[in-house]
Every structure is written in C-alpha cells, then in structure tokens.
Short mmCIF file of C-alpha atoms in Angstrom, two decimals:
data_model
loop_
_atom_site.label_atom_id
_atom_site.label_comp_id
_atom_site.label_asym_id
_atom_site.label_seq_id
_atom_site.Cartn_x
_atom_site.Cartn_y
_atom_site.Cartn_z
CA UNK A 1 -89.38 -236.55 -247.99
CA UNK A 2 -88.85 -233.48 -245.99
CA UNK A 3 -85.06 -235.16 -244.61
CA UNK A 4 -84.53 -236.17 -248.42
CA UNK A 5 -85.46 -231.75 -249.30
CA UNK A 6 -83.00 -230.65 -246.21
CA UNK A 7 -79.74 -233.51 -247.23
CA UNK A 8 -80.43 -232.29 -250.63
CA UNK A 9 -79.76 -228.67 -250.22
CA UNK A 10 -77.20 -229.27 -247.73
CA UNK A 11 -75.28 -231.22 -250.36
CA UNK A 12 -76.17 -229.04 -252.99
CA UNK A 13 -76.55 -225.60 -252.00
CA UNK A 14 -74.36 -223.00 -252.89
CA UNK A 15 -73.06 -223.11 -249.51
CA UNK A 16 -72.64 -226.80 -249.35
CA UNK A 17 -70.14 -228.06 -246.69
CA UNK A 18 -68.77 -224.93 -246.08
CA UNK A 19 -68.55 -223.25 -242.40
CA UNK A 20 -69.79 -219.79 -242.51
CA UNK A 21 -69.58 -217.45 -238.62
CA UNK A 22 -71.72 -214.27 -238.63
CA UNK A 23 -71.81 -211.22 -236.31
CA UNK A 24 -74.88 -209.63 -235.88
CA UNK A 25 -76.79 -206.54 -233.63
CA UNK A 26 -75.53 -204.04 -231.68
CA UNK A 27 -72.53 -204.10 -229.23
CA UNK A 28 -72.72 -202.85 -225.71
CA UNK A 29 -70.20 -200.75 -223.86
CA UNK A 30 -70.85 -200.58 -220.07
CA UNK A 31 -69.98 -197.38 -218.16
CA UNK A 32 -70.92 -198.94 -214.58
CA UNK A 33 -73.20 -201.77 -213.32
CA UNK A 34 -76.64 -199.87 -215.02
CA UNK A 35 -74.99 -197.54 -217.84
CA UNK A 36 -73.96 -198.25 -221.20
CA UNK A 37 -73.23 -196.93 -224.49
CA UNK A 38 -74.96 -198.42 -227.60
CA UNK A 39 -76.42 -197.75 -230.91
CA UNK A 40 -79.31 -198.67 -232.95
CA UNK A 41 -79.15 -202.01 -234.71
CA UNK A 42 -81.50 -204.14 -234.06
CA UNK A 43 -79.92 -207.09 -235.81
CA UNK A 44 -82.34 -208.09 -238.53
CA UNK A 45 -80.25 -207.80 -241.04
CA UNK A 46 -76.98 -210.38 -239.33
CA UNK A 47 -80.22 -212.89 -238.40
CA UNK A 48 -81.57 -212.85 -241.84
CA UNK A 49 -78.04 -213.58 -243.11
CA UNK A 50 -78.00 -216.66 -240.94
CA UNK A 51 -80.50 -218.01 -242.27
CA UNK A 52 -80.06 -217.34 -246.01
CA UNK A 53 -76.92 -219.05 -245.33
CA UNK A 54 -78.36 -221.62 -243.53
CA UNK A 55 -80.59 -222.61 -246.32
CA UNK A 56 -77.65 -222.66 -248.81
CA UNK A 57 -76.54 -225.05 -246.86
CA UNK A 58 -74.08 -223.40 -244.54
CA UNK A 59 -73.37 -224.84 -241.55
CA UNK A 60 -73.68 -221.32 -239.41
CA UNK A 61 -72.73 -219.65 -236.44
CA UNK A 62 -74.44 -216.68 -235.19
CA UNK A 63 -72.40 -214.02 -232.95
CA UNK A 64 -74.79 -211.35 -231.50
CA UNK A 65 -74.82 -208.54 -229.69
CA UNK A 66 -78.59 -207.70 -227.58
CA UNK A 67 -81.12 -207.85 -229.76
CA UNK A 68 -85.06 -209.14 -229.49
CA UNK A 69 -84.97 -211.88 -232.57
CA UNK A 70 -85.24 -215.50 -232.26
CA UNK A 71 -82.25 -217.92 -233.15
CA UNK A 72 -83.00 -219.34 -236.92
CA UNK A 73 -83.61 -222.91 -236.80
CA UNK A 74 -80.38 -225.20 -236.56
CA UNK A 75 -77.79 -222.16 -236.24
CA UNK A 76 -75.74 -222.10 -233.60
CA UNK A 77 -75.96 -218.94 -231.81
CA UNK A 78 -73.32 -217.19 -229.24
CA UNK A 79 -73.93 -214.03 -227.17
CA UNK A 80 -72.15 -211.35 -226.41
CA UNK A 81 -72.34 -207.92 -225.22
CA UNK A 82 -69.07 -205.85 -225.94
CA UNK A 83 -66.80 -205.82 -228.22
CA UNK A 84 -64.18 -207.38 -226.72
CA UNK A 85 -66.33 -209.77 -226.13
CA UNK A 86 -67.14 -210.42 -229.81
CA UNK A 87 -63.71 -210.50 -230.79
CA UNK A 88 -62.90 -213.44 -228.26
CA UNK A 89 -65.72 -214.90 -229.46
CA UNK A 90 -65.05 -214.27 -233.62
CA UNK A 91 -61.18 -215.92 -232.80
CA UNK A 92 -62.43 -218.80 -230.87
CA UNK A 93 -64.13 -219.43 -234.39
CA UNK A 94 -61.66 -218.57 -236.83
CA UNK A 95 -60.18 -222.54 -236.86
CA UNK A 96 -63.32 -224.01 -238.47
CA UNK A 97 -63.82 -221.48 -240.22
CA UNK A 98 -64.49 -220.61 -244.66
CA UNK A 99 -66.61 -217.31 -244.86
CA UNK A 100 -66.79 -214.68 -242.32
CA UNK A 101 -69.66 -211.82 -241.87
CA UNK A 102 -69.51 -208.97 -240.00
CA UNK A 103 -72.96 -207.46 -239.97
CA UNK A 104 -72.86 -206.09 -236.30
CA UNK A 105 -72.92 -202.97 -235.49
CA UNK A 106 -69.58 -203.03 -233.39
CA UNK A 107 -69.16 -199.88 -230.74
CA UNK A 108 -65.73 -198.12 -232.23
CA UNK A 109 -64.86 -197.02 -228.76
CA UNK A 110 -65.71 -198.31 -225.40
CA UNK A 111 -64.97 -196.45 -221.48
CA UNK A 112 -61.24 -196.59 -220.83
CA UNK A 113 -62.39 -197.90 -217.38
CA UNK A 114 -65.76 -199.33 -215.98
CA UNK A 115 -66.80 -198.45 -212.39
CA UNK A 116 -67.61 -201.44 -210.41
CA UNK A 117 -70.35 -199.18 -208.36
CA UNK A 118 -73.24 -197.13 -210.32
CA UNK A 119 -71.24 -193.79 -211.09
CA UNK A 120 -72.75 -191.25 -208.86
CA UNK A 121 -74.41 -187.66 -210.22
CA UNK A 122 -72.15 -185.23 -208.73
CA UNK A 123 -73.32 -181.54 -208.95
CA UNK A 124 -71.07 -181.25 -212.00
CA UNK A 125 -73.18 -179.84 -215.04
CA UNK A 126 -70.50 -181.12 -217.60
CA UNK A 127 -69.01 -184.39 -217.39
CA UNK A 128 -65.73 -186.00 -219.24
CA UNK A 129 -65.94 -189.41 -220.57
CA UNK A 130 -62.85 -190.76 -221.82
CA UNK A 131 -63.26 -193.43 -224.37
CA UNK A 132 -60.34 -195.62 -225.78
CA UNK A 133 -61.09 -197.67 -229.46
CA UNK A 134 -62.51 -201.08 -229.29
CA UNK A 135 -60.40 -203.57 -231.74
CA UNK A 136 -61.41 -203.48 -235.46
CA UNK A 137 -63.00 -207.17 -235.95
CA UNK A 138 -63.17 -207.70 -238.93
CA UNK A 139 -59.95 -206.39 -239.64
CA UNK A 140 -58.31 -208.63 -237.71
CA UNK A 141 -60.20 -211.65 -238.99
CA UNK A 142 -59.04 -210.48 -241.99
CA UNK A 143 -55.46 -210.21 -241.66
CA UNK A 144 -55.83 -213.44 -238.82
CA UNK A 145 -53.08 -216.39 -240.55
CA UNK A 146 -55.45 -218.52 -241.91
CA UNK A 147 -57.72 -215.98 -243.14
CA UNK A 148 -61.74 -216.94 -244.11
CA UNK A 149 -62.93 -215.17 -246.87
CA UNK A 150 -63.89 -212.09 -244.98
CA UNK A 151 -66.93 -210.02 -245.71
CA UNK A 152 -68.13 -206.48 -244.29
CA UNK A 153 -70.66 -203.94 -243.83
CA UNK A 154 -70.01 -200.14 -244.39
CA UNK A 155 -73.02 -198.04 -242.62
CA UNK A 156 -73.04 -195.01 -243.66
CA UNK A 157 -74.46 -191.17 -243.76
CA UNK A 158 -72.50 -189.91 -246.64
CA UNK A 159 -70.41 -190.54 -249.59
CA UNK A 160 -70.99 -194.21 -249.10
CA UNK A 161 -69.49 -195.85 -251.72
CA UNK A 162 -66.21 -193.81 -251.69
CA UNK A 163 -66.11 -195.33 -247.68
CA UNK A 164 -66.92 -198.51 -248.31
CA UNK A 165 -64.23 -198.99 -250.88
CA UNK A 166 -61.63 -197.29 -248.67
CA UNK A 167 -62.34 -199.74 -245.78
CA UNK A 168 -62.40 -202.64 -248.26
CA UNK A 169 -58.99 -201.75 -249.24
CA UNK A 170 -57.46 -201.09 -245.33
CA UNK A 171 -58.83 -203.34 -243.70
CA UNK A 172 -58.09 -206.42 -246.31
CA UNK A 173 -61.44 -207.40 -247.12
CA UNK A 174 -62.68 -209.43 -249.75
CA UNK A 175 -66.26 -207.67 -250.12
CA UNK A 176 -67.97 -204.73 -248.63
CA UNK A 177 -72.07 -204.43 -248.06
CA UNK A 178 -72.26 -200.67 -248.35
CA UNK A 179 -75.47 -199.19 -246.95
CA UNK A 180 -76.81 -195.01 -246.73
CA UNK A 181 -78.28 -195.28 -243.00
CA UNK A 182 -79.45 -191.25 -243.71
CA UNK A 183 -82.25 -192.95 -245.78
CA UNK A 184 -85.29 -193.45 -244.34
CA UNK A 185 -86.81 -196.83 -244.46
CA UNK A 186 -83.91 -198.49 -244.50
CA UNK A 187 -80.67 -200.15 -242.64
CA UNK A 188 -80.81 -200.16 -238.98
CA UNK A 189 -84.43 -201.10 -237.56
CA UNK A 190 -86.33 -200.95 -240.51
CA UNK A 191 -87.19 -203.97 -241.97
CA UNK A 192 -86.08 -203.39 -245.45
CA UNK A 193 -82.67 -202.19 -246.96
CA UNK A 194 -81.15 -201.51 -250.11
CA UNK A 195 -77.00 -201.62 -250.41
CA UNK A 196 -74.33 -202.28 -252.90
CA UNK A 197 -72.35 -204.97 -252.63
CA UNK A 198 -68.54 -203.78 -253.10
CA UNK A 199 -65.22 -205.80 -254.44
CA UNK A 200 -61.81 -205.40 -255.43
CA UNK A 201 -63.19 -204.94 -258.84
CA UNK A 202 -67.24 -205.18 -258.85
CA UNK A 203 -69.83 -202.79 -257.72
CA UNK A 204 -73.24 -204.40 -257.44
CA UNK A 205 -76.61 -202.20 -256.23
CA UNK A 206 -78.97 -204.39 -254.96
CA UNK A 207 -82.19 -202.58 -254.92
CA UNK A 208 -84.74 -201.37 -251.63
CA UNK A 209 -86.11 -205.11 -250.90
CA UNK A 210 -86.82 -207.17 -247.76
CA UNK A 211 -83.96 -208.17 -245.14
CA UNK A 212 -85.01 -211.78 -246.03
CA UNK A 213 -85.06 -211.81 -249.91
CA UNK A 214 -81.84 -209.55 -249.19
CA UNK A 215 -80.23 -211.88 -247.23
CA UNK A 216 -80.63 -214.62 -249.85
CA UNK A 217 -79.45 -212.17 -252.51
CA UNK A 218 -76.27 -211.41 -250.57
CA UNK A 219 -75.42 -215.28 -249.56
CA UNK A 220 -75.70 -216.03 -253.37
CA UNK A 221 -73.52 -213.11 -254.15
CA UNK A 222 -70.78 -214.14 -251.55
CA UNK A 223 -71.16 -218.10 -252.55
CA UNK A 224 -69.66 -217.00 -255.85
CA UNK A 225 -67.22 -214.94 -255.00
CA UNK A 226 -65.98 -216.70 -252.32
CA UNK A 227 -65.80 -220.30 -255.10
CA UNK A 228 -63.80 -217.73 -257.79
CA UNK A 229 -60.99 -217.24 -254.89
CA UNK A 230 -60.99 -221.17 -254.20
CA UNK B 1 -121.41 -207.93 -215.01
CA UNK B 2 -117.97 -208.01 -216.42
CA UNK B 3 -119.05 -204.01 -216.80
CA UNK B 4 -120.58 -203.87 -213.72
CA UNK B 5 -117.22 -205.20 -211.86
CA UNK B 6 -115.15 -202.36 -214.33
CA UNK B 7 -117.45 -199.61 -213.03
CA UNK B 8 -117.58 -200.60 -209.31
CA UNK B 9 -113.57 -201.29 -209.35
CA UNK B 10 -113.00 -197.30 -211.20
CA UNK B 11 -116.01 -195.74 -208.74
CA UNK B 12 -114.41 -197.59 -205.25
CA UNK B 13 -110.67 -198.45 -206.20
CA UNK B 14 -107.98 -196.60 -203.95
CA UNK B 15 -107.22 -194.54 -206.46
CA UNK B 16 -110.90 -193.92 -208.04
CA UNK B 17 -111.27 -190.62 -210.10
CA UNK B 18 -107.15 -189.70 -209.68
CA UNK B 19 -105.66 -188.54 -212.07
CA UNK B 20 -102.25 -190.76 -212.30
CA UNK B 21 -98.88 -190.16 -214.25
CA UNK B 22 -96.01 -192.49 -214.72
CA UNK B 23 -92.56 -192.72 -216.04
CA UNK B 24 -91.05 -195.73 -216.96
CA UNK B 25 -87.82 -197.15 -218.90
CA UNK B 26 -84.61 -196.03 -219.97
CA UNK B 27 -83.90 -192.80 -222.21
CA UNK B 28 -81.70 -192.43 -224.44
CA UNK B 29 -79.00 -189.38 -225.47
CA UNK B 30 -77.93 -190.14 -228.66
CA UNK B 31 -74.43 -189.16 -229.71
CA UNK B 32 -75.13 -189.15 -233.52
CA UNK B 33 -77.85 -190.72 -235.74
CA UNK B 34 -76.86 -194.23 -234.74
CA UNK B 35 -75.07 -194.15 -231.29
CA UNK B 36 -76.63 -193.44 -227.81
CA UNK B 37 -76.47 -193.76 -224.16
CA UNK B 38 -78.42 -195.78 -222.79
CA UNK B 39 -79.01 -197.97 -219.70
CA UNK B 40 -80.52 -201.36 -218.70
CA UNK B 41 -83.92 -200.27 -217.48
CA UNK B 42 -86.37 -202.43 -218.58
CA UNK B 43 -89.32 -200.48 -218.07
CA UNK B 44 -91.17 -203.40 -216.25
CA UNK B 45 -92.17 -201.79 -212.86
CA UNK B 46 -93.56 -198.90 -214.50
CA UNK B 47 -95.77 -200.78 -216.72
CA UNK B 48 -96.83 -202.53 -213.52
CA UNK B 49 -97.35 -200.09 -211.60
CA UNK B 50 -99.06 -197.76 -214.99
CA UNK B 51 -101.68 -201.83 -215.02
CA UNK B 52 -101.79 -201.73 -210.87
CA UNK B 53 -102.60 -198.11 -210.91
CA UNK B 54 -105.51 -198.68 -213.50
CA UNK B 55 -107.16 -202.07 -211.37
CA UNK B 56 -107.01 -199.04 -208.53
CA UNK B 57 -109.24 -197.29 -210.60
CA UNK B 58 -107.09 -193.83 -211.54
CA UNK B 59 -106.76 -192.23 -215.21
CA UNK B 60 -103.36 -193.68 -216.24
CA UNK B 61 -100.79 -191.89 -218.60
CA UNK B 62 -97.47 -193.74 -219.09
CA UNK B 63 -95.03 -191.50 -220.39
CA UNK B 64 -92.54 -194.54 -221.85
CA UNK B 65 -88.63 -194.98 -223.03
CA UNK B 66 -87.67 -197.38 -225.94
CA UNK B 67 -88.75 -200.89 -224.50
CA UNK B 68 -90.07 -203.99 -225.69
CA UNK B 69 -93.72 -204.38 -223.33
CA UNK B 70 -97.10 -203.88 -224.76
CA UNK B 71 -99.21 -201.19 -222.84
CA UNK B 72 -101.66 -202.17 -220.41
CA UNK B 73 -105.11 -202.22 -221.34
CA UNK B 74 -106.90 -198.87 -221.10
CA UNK B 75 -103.65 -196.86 -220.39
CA UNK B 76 -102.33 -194.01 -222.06
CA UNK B 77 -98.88 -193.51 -223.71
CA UNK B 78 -96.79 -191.37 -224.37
CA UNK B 79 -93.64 -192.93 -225.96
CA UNK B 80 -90.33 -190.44 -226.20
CA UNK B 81 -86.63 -191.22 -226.45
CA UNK B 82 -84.47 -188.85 -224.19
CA UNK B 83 -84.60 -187.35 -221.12
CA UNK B 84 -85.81 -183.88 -222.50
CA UNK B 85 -88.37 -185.47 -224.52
CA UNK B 86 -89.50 -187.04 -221.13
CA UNK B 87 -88.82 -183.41 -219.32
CA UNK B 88 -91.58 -182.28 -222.18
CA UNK B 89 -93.86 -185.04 -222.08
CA UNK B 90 -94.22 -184.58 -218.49
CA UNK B 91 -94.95 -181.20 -217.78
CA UNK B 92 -97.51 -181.88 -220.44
CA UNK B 93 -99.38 -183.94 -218.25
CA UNK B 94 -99.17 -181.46 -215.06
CA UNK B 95 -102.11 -179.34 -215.43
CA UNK B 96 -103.68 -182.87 -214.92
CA UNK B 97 -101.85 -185.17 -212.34
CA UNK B 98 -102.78 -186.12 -209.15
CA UNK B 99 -99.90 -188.42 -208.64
CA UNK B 100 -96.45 -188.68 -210.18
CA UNK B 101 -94.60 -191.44 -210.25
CA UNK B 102 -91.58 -191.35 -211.49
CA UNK B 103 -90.20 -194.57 -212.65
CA UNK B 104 -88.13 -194.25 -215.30
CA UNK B 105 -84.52 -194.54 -215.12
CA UNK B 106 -83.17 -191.00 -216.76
CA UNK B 107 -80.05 -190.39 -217.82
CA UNK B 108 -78.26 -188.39 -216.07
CA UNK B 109 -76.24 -186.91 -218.67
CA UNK B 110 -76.73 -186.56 -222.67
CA UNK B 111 -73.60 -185.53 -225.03
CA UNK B 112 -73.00 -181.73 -225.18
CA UNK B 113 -73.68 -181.95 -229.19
CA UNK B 114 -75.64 -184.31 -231.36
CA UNK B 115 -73.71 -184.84 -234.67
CA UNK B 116 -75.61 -184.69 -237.64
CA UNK B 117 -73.67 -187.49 -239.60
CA UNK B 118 -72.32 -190.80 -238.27
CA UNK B 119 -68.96 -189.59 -236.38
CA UNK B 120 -66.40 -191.20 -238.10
CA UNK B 121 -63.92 -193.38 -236.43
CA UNK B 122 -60.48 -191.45 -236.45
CA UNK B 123 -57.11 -192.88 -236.13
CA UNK B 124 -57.35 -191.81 -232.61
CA UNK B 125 -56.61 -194.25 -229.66
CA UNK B 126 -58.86 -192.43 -227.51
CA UNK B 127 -61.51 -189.94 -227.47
CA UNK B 128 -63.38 -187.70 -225.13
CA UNK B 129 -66.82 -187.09 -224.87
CA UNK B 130 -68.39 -184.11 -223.42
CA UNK B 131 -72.00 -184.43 -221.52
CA UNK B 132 -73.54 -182.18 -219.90
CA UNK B 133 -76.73 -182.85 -217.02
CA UNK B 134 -79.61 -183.26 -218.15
CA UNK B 135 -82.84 -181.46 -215.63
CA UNK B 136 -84.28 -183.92 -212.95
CA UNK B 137 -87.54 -184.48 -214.21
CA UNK B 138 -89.14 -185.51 -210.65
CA UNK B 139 -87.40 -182.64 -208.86
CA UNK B 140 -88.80 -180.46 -211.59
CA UNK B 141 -92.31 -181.84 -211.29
CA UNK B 142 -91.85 -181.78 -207.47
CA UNK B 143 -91.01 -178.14 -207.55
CA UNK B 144 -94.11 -177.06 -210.06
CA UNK B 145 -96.34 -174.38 -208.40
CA UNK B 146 -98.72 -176.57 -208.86
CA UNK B 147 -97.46 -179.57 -207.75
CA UNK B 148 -98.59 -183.34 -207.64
CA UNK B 149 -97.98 -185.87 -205.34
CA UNK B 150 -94.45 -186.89 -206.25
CA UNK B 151 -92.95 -190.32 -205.66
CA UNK B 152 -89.50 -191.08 -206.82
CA UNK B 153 -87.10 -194.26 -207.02
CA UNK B 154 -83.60 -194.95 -206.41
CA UNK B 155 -81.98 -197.45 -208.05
CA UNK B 156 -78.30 -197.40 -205.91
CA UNK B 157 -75.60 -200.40 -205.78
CA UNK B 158 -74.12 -198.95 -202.21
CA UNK B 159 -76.12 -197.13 -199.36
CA UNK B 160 -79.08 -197.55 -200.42
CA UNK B 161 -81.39 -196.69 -197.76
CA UNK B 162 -79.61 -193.38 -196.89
CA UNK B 163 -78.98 -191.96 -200.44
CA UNK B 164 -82.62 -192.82 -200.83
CA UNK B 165 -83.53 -190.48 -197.55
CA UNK B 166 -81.20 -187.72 -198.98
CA UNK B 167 -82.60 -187.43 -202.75
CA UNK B 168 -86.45 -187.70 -200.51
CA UNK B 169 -84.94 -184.32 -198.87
CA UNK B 170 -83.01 -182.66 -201.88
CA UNK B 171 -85.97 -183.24 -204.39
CA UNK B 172 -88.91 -182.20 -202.43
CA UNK B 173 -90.26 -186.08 -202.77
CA UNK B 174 -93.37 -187.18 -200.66
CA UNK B 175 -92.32 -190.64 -201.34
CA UNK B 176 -89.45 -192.29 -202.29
CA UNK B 177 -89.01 -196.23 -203.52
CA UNK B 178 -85.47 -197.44 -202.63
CA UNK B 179 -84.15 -200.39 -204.31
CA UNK B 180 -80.72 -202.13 -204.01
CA UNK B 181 -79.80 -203.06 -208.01
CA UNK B 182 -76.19 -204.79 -206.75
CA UNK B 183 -78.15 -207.63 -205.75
CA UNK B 184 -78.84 -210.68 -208.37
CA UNK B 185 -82.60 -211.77 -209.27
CA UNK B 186 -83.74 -208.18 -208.65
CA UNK B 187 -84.24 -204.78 -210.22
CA UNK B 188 -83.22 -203.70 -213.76
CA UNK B 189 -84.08 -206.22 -216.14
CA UNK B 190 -85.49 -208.66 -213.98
CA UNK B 191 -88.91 -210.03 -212.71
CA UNK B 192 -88.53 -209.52 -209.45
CA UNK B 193 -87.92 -206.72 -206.89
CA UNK B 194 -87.58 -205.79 -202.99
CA UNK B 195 -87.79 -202.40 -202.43
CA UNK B 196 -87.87 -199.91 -199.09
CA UNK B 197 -90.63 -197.14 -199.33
CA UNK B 198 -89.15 -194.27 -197.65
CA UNK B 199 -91.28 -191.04 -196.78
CA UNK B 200 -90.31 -188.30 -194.59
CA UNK B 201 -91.40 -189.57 -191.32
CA UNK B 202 -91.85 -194.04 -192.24
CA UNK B 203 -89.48 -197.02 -193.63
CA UNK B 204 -91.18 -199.63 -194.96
CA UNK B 205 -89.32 -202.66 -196.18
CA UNK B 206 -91.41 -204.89 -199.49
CA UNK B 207 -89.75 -208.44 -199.35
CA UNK B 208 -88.98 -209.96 -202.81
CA UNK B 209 -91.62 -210.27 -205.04
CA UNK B 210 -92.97 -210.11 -208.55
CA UNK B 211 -92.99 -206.94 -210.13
CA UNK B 212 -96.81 -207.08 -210.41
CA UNK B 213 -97.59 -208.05 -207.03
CA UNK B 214 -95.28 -205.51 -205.70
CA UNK B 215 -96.61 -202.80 -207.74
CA UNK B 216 -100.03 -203.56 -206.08
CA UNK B 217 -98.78 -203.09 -202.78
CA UNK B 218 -96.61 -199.90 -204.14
CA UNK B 219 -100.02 -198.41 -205.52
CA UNK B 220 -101.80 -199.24 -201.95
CA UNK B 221 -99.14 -197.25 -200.02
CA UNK B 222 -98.99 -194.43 -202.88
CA UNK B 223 -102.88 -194.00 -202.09
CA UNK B 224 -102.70 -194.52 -198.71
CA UNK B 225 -100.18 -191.70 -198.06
CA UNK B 226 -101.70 -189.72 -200.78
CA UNK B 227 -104.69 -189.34 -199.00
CA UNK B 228 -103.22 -188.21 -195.60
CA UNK B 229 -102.25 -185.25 -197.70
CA UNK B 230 -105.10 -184.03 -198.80
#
C-alpha cells in the first residue's frame, strides 16, 4: 500500500517524470591548506527544495556546498566545495536534465591563486588579497545549448525586487526567488523565510512560512511554470 | 557514590581547585552581512581538552567559535564569532585563570571594513581585499601583568617543530603544542592527532591518538609543568 502511495505520486505528481538538479549551501574558497573564504548559508532552504521536489515526484539531484543536513531520502546527492567545483558538477548534469535550481549560496570571487603551504603571518599589519570572479552558474546553465528551465535565487539587503528582476533579465532566467536577507528571522540560517517568486511577467509574495511548507509552495509554483513553457 | 566519586575526582584531580580557560574553533571576519573568513578548525581538541580538563577537576570556561559540538557537561561557554570578540571574551576571564589554553585557531587577519549591505558583485574580473592583523590573543594573555599559565598551539604544514620553538620564544609561551596539519588522518577536522609538546627547556613527542585520549595526556603535562611553576 505504501509502494502503491509512492508509484502513485511519482506518476502523478506535478513533477512526474521529470529530472530536476538543485544547488544548495554555501561554497568554499580556499586561501591555503587551513584558510578559506565563505559565507553563511546553511543550506536549508536548497535541502528542503529537494525534497518538495522529490515528493512531486521529481527524480532529484542535490549539488551542495558544506553544510550539516542529512541527504532527503532517495535524492541523489553530490558534494562540492568551490565553485568551480559546482559548475563541473552542474554541467556534468545538464544532459539529463528539465528544471534547474540554484539555491546555493555561490562565492562571487575566489583567491586568484591558492598556496599549497599554510600562508605564513608575516609582521605585515595590512595584507592584500587579490580575488578574481568565480563563473556565474546559473547563468551559464541558462544560456548552456540545451537549456533546462532555469530557476534562481536573488539574496538580498536592499531594493530586492528591483535586483532580482535585473538578474532575471541578464542572466536569462526563467524565474527568480527574491529574498531581503537584512530581515531578521529569515533567509540564511533561520529556519523560516518569506520571498517573492519573480517572472518575465508575474510577481508572486509568498508570505514568512517554514523552509518545508516553502519548499512545497515553490516546487508547485515552478511545476506550472515550467508545463506553460512546454 | 556517583557524588562521592564527583567530589573526590574535583578535591584530588591534577588540576583540583584551578581555575582553567580554553579557546577552541575557528573565528570568523566577516566581509559583509553574509560573507566571512573562515578556516577549517573544527573545534574538537578544545572541547576535549575544555571535558579532560573538567575529569582533572579545574573550573572550566570554553570561550568557543561557530562549531557544531555540544559542550561538555559542567563547562562554561562563552560562544563569540571573530577574533576580537575572542580578544574580549578572554581578557574577561583573566582576573580568574590559572591556566590558558589557547586552542582556537584565530584568524590572522579580518577585512579592513565590514560593509553594511551585501557587496554587490561588479563587472569586475578581479577584486582586492584589504585585511589588516588582527591582536594575538595568547601573546596578549601571555603578556598580561597578571599573567596565567599560557599554553599555545601551532598548527604548521612545514617546520613544524622549529616554528613551534620560535612562536614558544616570541609569545612569552610556557608551553607550546606543535602539530603537523600536512599530514592526512590528523589535525583540523579530524579525530585524531599527534602532537610535540614543546616548553622552553623539554620535547615531548604524543604518538597518534584520539583527540580525547590525547587531551588527557595534554591536561597531565599542562598540570604537571604548571605546578613546577608555582
């Protein structure tokens, strides 16, 4: 009876069939064997997508970054630590894949060079690092040949929506999740959030709730956008 | 008799009626609200030694970086994020502190400027960050007119044993615990360590070992060569 529940939504769910790769958590940039540079998701938000998308009957791939979160049951998960890493890992993907989601935090730059020795303190009070931009992602999976339909996050401190809709519009996407990160309670490491969910031609608030109920908000959201461009 | 044991163990342990502060972790120097530097500490030797320290019968205060351990039972702590938070949160403790041991791994620089907002990526292929040193918490507690009995570590890829020697010297260290973290299976992140405890006048090699085990023999040699001072 349980079997019959699980073939049932994997045949009917609004995800049914299709073949759906999400990044999640933080990315790491190393410095030098012990250093790195980071930032603060903690990845609940990517996981909880997973499994929303899992239930709608998704078959899903996980891409994350460090985090502390179990794997949801009967995803397929893939780590990583840098960004470069993640995009090797996103293309390897990109073949078998319908719907993409970016939810990771990605580092925008990483150290042009990485010592292969722990960088000694020198007597120096200031130090120079020199940083060089890590690949844009999802903006490549977007313009990729054989493009999925191509999802991403905008995390933001200020005049969110009017940033979300300009990176909607550069970087080719097909949605934006746009979320105010200045808010307490919400977005990275909290366990709730509240965003709006940006298109071409929709904007959709989806009030504070939790990353789970969220998550299963979203998928249903991107299930019928994603069967209006089929 | 549970009690009993408790009493005897606080009223005869090596370190019985000592008043003992430790560091543990990584800190991090955040750029902006979401990004920071960071580093791989794991802050599992200093919660060993913060549990060994305890079974020895001393007054424990763990001052702690962002980690993912629960505190050892009757332990106090202080949980901060950077390395001036830590600078704070140990002179705090100085009036009080027998011993100091100073676990965590600091970073040695923070950015010049914390921005307010999420720095926006630019168009820029590159970028420069400025840091600037942040104060050596152990030399600083080391150099206190009032000073404790200061052990240090040094985590080094290359040279271990004589860097070790020379930050002994420099810092004004009566102890210094030298570990090699180039080699796989030990140090940062891991369950294990081997370590050389270096004082001015001994070298004394600790084969691999659990990090509790090890941080039973690191407490016996703390109080051991604590006591020859007094």
């Amino acid at each position: 009876q349980l079997l019959d529940h699980i073939a049932d939504r994997f045949d009917t769910g609004s995800l049914a069939g299709r073949r759906v790769v999400i990044t999640a958590g933080p990315t790491r940039e190393p410095l030098d064997p012990v250093r790195y540079i980071s930032n603060h998701s903690s990845g609940k938000m990517g996981f909880a997508l997973a499994e929303a998308a899992m239930n709608a009957g998704a078959e899903v791939t996980l891409i994350s970054g460090p985090v502390n979160l179990a794997t949801p049951a009967h995803v397929k998960r893939i780590d990583i630590t840098s960004a470069l890493d993640m995009l090797d890992a996103a293309q390897s993907t990109l073949e078998h894949c319908d719907i993409f989601i970016a939810c990771a935090a990605v580092a925008d730059y990483r150290p042009t060079s990485v010592a292969e020795h722990k960088i000694k303190k020198g007597n120096e009070e200031i130090m120079e690092l020199h940083l060089v931009k890590n690949p844009d992602i999802v903006a490549t999976v977007a313009s990729a040949p054989q493009r999925p339909f191509t999802v991403g996050f905008a995390a933001e401190t200020q005049d969110v929506i009017s940033y979300a809709r300009g990176k909607l519009q550069r970087k080719k996407l097909d949605m934006i999740i746009a979320n105010d990160v200045s808010q307490a309670g919400i977005g990275f490491n909290s366990d709730e959030n509240a965003v709006t969910v940006v298109t071409h031609d929709t904007e959709t608030a989806i009030a504070q709730t939790g990353k789970r109920q969220l998550a299963n908000q979203l998928i249903e959201q991107i299930a019928h956008q994603y069967k209006t461009t089929q």
